Coordinates of C-alpha atoms in Angstrom, one line a residue:
X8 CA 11.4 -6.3 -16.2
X9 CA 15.0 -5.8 -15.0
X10 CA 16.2 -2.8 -13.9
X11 CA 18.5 -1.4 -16.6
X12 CA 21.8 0.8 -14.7
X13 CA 23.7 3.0 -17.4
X14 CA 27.4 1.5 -17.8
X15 CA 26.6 -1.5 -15.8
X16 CA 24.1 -3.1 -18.4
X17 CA 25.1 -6.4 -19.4
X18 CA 24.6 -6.1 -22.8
X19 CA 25.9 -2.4 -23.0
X20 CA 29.1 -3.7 -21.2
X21 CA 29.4 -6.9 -23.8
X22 CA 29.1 -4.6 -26.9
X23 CA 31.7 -2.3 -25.6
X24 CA 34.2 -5.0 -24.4
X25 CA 34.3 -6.4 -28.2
X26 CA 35.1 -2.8 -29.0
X27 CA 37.8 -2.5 -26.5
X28 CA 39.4 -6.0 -27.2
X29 CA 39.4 -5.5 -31.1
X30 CA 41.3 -1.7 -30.2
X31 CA 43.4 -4.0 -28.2
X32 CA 44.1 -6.4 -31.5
X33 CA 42.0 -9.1 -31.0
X34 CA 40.1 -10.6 -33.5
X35 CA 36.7 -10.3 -32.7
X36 CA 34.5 -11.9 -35.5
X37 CA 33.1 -14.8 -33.9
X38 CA 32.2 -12.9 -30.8
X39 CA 30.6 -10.3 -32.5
X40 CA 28.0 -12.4 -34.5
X41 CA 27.2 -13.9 -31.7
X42 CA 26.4 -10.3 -29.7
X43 CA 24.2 -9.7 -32.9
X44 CA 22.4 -12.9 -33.1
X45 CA 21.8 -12.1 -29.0
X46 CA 20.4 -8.8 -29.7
X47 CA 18.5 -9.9 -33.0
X48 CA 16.8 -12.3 -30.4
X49 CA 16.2 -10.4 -27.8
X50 CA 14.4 -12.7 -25.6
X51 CA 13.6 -12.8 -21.7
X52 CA 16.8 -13.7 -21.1
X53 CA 18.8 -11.8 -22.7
X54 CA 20.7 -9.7 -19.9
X55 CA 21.4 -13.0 -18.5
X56 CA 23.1 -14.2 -21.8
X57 CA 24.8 -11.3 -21.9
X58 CA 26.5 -11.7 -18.6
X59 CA 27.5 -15.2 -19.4
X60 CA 29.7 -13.9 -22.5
X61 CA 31.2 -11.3 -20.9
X62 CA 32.5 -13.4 -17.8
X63 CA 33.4 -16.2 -20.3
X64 CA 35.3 -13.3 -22.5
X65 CA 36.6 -12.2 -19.1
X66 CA 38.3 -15.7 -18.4
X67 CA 39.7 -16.2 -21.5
X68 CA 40.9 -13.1 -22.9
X69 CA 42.4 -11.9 -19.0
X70 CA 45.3 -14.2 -19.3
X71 CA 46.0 -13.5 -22.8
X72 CA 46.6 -9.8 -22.4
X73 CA 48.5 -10.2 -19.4
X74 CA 51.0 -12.1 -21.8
X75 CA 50.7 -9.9 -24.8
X76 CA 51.6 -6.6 -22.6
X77 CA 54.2 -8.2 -21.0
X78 CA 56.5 -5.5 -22.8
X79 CA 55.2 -2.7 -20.3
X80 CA 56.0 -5.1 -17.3
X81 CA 59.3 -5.2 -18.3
X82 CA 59.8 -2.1 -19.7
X83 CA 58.6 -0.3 -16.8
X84 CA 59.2 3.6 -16.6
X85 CA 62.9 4.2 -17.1
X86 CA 62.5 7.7 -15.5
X87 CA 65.2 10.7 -15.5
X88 CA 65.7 13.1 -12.5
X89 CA 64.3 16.4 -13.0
X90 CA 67.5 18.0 -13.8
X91 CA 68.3 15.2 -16.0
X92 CA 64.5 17.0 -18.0
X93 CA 66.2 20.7 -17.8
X94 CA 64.4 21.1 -14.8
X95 CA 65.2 23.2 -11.7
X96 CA 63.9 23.0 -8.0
X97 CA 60.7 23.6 -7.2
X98 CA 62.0 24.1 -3.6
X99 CA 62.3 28.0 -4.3
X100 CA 58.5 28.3 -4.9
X101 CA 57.8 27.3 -0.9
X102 CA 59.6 30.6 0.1
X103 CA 57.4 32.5 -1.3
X104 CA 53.5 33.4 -2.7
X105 CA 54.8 31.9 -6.1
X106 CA 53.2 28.1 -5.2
X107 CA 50.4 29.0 -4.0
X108 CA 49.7 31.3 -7.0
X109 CA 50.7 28.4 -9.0
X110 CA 48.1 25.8 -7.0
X111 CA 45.7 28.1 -7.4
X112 CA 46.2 29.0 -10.8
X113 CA 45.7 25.1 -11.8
X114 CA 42.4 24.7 -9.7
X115 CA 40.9 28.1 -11.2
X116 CA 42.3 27.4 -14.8
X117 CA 41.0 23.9 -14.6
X118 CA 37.6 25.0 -14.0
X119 CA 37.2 27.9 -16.4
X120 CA 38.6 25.6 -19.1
X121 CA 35.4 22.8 -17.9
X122 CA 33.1 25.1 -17.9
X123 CA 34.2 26.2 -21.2
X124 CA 33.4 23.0 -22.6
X125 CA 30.8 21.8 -20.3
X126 CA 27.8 23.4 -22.6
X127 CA 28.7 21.0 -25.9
X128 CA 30.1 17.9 -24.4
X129 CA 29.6 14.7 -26.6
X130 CA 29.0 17.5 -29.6
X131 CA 31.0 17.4 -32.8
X132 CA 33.6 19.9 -33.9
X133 CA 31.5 20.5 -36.8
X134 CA 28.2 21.1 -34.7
X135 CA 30.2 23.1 -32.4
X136 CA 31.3 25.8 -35.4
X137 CA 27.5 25.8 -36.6
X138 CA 26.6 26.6 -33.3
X139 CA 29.2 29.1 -33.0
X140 CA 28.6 30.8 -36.4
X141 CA 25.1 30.8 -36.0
X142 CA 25.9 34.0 -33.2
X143 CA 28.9 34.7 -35.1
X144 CA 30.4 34.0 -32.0
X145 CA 33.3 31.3 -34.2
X146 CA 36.2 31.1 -33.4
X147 CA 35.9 30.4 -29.9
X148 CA 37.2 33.3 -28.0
X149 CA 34.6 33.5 -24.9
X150 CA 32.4 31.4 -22.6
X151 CA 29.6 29.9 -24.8
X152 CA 26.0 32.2 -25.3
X153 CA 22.8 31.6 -26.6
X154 CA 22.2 35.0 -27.0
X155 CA 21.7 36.1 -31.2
X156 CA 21.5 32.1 -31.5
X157 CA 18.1 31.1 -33.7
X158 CA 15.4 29.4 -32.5
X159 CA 16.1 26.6 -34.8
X160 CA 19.5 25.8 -33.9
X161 CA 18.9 26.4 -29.9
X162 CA 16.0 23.3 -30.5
X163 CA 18.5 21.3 -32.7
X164 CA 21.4 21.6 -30.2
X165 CA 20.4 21.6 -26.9
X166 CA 22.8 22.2 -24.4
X167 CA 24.3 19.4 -22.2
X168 CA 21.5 18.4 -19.8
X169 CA 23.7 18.5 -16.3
X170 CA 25.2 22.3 -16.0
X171 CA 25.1 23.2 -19.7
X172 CA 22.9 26.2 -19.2
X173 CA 24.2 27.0 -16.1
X174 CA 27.6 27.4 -18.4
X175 CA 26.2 29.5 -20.7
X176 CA 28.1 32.9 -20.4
X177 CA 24.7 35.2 -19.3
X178 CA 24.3 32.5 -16.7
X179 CA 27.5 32.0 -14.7
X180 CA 27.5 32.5 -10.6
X181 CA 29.7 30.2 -10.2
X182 CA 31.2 26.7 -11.5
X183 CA 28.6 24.2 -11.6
X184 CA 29.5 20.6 -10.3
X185 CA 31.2 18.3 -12.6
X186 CA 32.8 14.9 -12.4
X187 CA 36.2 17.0 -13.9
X188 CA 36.4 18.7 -10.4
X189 CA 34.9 16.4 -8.3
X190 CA 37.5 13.7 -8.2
X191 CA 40.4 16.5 -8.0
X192 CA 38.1 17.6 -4.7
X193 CA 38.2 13.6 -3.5
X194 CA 41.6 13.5 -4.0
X195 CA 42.7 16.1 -2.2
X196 CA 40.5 14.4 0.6
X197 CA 42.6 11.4 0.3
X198 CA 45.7 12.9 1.0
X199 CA 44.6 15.1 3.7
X200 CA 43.2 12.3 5.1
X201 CA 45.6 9.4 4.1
X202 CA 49.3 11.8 3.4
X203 CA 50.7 11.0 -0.1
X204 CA 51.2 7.3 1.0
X205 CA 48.1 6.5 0.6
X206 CA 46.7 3.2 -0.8
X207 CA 44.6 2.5 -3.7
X208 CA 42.2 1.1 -1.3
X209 CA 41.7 3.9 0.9
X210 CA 41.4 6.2 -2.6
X211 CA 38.2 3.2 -2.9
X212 CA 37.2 3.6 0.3
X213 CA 36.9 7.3 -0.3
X214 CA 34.7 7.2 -3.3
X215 CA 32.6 4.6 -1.0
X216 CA 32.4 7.0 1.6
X217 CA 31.9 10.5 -0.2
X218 CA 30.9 10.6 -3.9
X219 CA 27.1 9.4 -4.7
X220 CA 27.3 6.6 -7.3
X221 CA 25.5 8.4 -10.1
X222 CA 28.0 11.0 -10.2
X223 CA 30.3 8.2 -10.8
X224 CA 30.3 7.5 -15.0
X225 CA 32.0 4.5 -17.2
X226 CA 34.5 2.7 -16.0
X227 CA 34.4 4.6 -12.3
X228 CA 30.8 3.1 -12.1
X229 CA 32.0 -0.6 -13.0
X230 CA 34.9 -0.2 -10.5
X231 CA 32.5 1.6 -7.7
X232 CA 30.0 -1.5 -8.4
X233 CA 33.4 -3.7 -8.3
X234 CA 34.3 -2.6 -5.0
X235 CA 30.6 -2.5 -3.7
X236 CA 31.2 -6.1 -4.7
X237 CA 34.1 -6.7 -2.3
X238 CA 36.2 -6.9 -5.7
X239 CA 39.8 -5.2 -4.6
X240 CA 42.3 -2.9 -6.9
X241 CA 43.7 -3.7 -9.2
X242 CA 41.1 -6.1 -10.2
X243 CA 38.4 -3.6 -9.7
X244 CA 39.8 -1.7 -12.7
X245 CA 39.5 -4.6 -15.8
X246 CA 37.0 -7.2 -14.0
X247 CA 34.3 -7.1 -16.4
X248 CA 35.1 -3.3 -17.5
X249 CA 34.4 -2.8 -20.8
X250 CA 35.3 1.4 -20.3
X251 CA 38.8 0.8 -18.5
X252 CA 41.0 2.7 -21.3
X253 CA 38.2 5.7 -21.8
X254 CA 39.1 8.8 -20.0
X255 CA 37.9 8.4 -16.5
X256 CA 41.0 8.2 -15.0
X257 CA 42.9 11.1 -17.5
X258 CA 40.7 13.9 -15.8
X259 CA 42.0 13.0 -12.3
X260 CA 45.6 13.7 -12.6
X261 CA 45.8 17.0 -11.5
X262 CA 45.6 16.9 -7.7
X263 CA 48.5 14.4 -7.9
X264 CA 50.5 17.2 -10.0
X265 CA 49.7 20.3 -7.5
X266 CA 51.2 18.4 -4.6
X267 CA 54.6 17.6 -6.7
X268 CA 55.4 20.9 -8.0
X269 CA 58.5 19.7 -9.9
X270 CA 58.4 15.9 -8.9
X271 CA 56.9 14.4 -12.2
X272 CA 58.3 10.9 -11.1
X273 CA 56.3 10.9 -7.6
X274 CA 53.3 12.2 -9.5
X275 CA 53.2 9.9 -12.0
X276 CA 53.8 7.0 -9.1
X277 CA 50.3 8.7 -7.2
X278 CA 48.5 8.8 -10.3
X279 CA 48.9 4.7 -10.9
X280 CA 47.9 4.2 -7.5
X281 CA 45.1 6.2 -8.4
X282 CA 44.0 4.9 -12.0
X283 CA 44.3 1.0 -10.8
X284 CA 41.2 1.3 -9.3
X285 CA 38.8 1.5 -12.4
X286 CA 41.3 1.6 -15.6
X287 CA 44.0 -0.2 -17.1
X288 CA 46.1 0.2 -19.9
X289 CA 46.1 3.1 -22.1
X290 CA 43.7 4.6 -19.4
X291 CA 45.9 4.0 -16.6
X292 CA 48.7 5.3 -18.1
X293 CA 46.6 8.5 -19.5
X294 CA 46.3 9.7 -15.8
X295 CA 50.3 9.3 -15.4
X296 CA 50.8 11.0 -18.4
X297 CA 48.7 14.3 -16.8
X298 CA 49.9 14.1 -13.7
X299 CA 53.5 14.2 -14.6
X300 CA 53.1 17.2 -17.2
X301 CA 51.4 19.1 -14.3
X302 CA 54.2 18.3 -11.4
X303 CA 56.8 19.3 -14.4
X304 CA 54.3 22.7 -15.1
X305 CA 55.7 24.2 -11.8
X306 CA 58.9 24.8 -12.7
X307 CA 58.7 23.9 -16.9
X308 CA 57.3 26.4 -19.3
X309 CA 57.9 24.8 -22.7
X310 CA 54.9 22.7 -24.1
X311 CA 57.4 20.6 -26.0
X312 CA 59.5 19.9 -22.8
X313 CA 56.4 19.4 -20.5
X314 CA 55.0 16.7 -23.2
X315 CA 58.6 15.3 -23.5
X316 CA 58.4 14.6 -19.7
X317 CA 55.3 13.2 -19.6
X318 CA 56.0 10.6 -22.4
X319 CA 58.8 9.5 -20.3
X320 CA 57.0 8.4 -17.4
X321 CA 54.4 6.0 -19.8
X322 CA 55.4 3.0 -21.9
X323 CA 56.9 3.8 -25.2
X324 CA 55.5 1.0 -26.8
X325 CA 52.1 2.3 -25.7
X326 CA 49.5 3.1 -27.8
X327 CA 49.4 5.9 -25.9
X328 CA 52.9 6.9 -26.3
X329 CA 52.8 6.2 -29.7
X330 CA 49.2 8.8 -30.5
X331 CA 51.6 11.7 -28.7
X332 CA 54.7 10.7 -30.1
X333 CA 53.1 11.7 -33.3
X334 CA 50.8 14.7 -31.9
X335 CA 54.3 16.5 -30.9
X336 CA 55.7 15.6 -34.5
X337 CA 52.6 16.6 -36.4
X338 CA 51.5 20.2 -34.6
X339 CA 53.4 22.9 -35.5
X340 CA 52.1 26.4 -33.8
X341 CA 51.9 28.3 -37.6
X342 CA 49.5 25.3 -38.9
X343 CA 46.0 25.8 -39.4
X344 CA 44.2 24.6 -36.3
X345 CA 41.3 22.8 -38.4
X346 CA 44.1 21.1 -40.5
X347 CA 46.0 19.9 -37.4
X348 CA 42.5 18.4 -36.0
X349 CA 41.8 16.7 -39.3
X350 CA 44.8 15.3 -39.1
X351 CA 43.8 13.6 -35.3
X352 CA 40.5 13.0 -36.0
X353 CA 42.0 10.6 -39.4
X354 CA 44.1 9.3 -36.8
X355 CA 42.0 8.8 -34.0
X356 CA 38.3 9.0 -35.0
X357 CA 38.1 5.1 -34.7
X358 CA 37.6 5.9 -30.6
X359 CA 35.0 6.2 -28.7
X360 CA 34.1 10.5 -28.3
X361 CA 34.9 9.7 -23.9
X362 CA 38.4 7.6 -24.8
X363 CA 41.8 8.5 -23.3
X364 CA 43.7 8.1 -26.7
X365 CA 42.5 10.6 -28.8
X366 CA 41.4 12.8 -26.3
X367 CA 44.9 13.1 -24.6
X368 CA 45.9 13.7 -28.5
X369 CA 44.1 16.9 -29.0
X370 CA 44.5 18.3 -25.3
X371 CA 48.3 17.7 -25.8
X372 CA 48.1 19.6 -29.4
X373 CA 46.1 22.3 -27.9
X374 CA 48.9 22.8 -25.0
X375 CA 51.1 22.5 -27.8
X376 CA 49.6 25.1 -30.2
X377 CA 48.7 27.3 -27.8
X378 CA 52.3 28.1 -26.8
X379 CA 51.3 29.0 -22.9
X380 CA 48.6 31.1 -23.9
X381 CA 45.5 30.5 -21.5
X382 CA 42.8 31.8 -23.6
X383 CA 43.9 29.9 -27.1
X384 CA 44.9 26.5 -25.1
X385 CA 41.1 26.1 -23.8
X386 CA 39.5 27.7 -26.9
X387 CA 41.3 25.4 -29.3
X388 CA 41.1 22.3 -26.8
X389 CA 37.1 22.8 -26.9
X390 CA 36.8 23.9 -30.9
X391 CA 38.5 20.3 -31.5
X392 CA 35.6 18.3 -29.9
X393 CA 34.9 14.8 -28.8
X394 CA 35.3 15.3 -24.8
X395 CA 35.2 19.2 -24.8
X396 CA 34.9 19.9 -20.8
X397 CA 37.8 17.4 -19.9
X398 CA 39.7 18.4 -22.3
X399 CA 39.4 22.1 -21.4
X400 CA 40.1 21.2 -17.6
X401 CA 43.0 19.4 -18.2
X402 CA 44.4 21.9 -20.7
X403 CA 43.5 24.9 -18.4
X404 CA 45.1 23.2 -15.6
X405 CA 48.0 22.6 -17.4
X406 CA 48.8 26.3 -18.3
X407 CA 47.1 28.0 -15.2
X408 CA 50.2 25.9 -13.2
X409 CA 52.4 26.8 -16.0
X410 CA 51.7 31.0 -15.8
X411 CA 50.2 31.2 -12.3
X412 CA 46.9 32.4 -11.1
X413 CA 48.1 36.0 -11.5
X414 CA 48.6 35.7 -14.5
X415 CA 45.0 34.0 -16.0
X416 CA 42.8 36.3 -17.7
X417 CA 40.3 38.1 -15.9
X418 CA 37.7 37.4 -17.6
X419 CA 37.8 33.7 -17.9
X420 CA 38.4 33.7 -13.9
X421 CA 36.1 36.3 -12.4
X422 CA 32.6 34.5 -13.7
X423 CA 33.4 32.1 -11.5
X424 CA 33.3 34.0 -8.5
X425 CA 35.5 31.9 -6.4
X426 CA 33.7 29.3 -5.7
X427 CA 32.3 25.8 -6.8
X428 CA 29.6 23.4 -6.6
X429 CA 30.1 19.8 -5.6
X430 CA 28.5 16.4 -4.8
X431 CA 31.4 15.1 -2.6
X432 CA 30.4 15.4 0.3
X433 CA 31.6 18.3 2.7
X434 CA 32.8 20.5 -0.7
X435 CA 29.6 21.6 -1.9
X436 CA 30.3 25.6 -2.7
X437 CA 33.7 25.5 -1.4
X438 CA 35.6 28.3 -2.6
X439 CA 38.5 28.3 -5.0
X440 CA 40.9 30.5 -2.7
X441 CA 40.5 27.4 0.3
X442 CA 40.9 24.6 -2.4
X443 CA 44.4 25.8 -3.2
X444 CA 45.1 26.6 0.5
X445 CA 44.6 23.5 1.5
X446 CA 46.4 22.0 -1.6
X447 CA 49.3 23.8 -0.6
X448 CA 48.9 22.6 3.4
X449 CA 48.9 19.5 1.7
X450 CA 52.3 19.7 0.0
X451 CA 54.1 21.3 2.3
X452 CA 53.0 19.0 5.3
X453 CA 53.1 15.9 3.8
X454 CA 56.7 16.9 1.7
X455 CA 58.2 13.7 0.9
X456 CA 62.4 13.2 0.1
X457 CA 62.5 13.2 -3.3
X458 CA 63.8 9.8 -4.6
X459 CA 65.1 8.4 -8.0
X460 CA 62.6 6.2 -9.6
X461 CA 64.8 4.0 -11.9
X462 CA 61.8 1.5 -13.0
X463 CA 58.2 1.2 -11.7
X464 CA 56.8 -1.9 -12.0
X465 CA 53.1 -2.6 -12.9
X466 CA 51.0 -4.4 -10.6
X467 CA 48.3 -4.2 -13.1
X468 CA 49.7 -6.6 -16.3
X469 CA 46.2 -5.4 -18.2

């Protein structure tokens, strides 16, 4: 019997690549009976057959998309300077305690916000208000707690397997690892290692070198195997990557933001080299789309404004661009949270619960409705859903760079008692306090002349 590897499955990969390809337009008919004829089968060789398809699929479709999206190759990102965004110097912020407290607020408020959601990930927004109401504990307004939960419920709805009781409010010591805060941990290796020039193949060489492959999930597991395989970026991002627009590389923006305070253009330009390693597309673009908002959170304290900036470093024509394009016309901060989220999940429910599009929808109409408030940006973000722990890092990371560390609520910061757990190797139960230090040693050494970015060009046509 062959050994069966979650995400890198043959057959797993080949059902999810006709899901990504029919997102993408294609018409997938014939393909697909043929994937349920193979699994009606199911003989001996069946991983095997599997395999065959996909590479076939690979061949033929590779070319073809390269054509059809060669509006975002010429497109490229026609990017304004920051003043041209209403936006002033960060420069100021070196002078004083004000960056720091502003690194430090993103790494703590990214945290908190994960662990918020860490207990229900994958869970519905309907499953999370019967958990909720079954403690009277709806709306969200406080770590989760099993405490006054029944029996029945606790058995029906167990929490998430890796850290979900360890997230529980009674049981907090600290913030239990996750892949949310891993990466921004790797990253920040990268550059202290590498400067801000590095390469997409030393960010590869990294995860090689320091992050065990089962922390690695969906498309980073395809693109660690890719690279294992001698398979380069960009092609280690869409060769045979079924999970390359899901939202692997949205949740690890944020390092590339902390080390730009005010340079959305420069992190936008780290995050591609970033995401070209294991996503493409909508994916890729997800991560630019973060990392820009955060660089712009420094010095930028309008959601509106932040999510203006950050849809003018992706492709318009996205699909991307187009799912926030209507997320800033459709929330309005005096609408009914529930009715807003209806509204996305009619939009976007056709995704996959771990996909970048409608994920990045409802973290950017939580920053929106939340107005700059910590505690109702992470509460909502989690309340809506799908990937609640990413989305509650990347929303509390937005607004603990937009207010400032000082500024967080107390009681959302001090469970976590300044410190973190971690499989990369060498940050295991590293404290919060260093992380940000050594953020800010980062962007002050390694400060780079800021330059006008009139058009980036894709490498990666996918």
């Amino acid at each position: 019997m062959n050994m069966k590897i979650r995400y890198l499955d043959p057959l797993e990969r080949l059902e999810y690549e006709l899901r990504q390809l029919h997102e993408e337009g294609w018409d997938m008919t014939g393909h697909q009976l043929t994937y349920q004829k193979l699994v009606a089968d199911n003989d001996d060789h069946i991983q095997e057959k599997a395999f065959k398809i996909l590479k076939e699929m690979y061949h033929h479709y590779t070319p073809l998309r390269g054509k059809k999206l060669d509006l975002y190759r010429s497109q490229g990102i026609s990017s304004s300077q920051p003043e041209q965004d209403g936006m002033q110097s960060a420069a100021g912020l070196q002078k004083s305690n004000e960056l720091y407290d502003k690194i430090l607020g993103g790494w703590t408020g990214r945290a908190a916000g994960c662990l918020l959601g860490k207990p229900v990930e994958k869970y519905s927004r309907q499953i999370i208000r019967e958990i909720l109401e079954s403690n009277h504990t709806w709306p969200l307004n406080h770590y989760f707690t099993a405490k006054g939960m029944p029996e029945s419920v606790l058995q029906k709805y167990p929490w998430k397997q890796r850290g979900g009781f360890e997230s529980l409010r009674e049981n907090i010591v600290c913030m239990p690892e996750d892949d949310d805060l891993n990466y921004t941990m790797l990253n920040l290796y990268v550059t202290e290692k590498y400067g801000k020039n590095f390469t997409s193949e030393n960010v590869g060489e990294s995860w090689l070198q320091m992050l065990p492959v089962y922390e690695t999930f969906t498309a980073e597991r395809v693109a660690y195997y890719n690279l294992l395989s001698g398979v380069s970026p960009p092609e280690s991002g869409h060769y045979l990557n079924p999970f390359r627009e899901w939202i692997g590389a949205q949740i690890r923006a944020d390092l590339w933001g902390y080390i730009n305070p005010g340079n959305p253009d420069k992190a936008a330009e780290m995050a591609y080299r970033d995401a070209c390693i294991s996503h493409t597309g909508n994916g890729l673009f997800a991560e630019m789309f973060f990392a820009s908002i955060i660089a712009a959170a420094f010095v930028e304290k309008s959601p509106e404004k932040l999510i203006q900036i950050g849809l003018s470093r992706i492709p318009e024509q996205s699909r991307l661009s187009q799912a926030i394009q209507y997320t800033l016309k459709m929330v309005k901060p005096e609408q009914d949270w529930e009715t807003i989220v209806d509204a996305l999940v009619a939009e976007f429910g056709k995704y996959h619960w771990v996909h970048s599009i409608n994920n990045a929808s409802l973290t950017v109409a939580a920053i929106l409705y939340g107005q700059g408030d910590y505690e109702k940006t992470i509460c909502h973000a989690v309340m809506g859903g799908w990937d609640t722990d990413c989305n509650g890092a990347t929303a509390g990371s937005v607004v603990g760079v937009m207010q400032g560390y000082s500024a967080l609520p107390d009681k959302w910061i001090r469970p976590l008692n300044n410190r973190i757990r971690s499989g990369v190797k060498g940050f295991d139960k590293i404290s919060f306090t260093e992380l940000a230090q050594r953020t800010l040693n980062v962007t002050i050494k390694t400060s780079v002349k800021n330059k006008k970015m009139e058009k980036m060009t894709y490498q990666d046509d996918f």
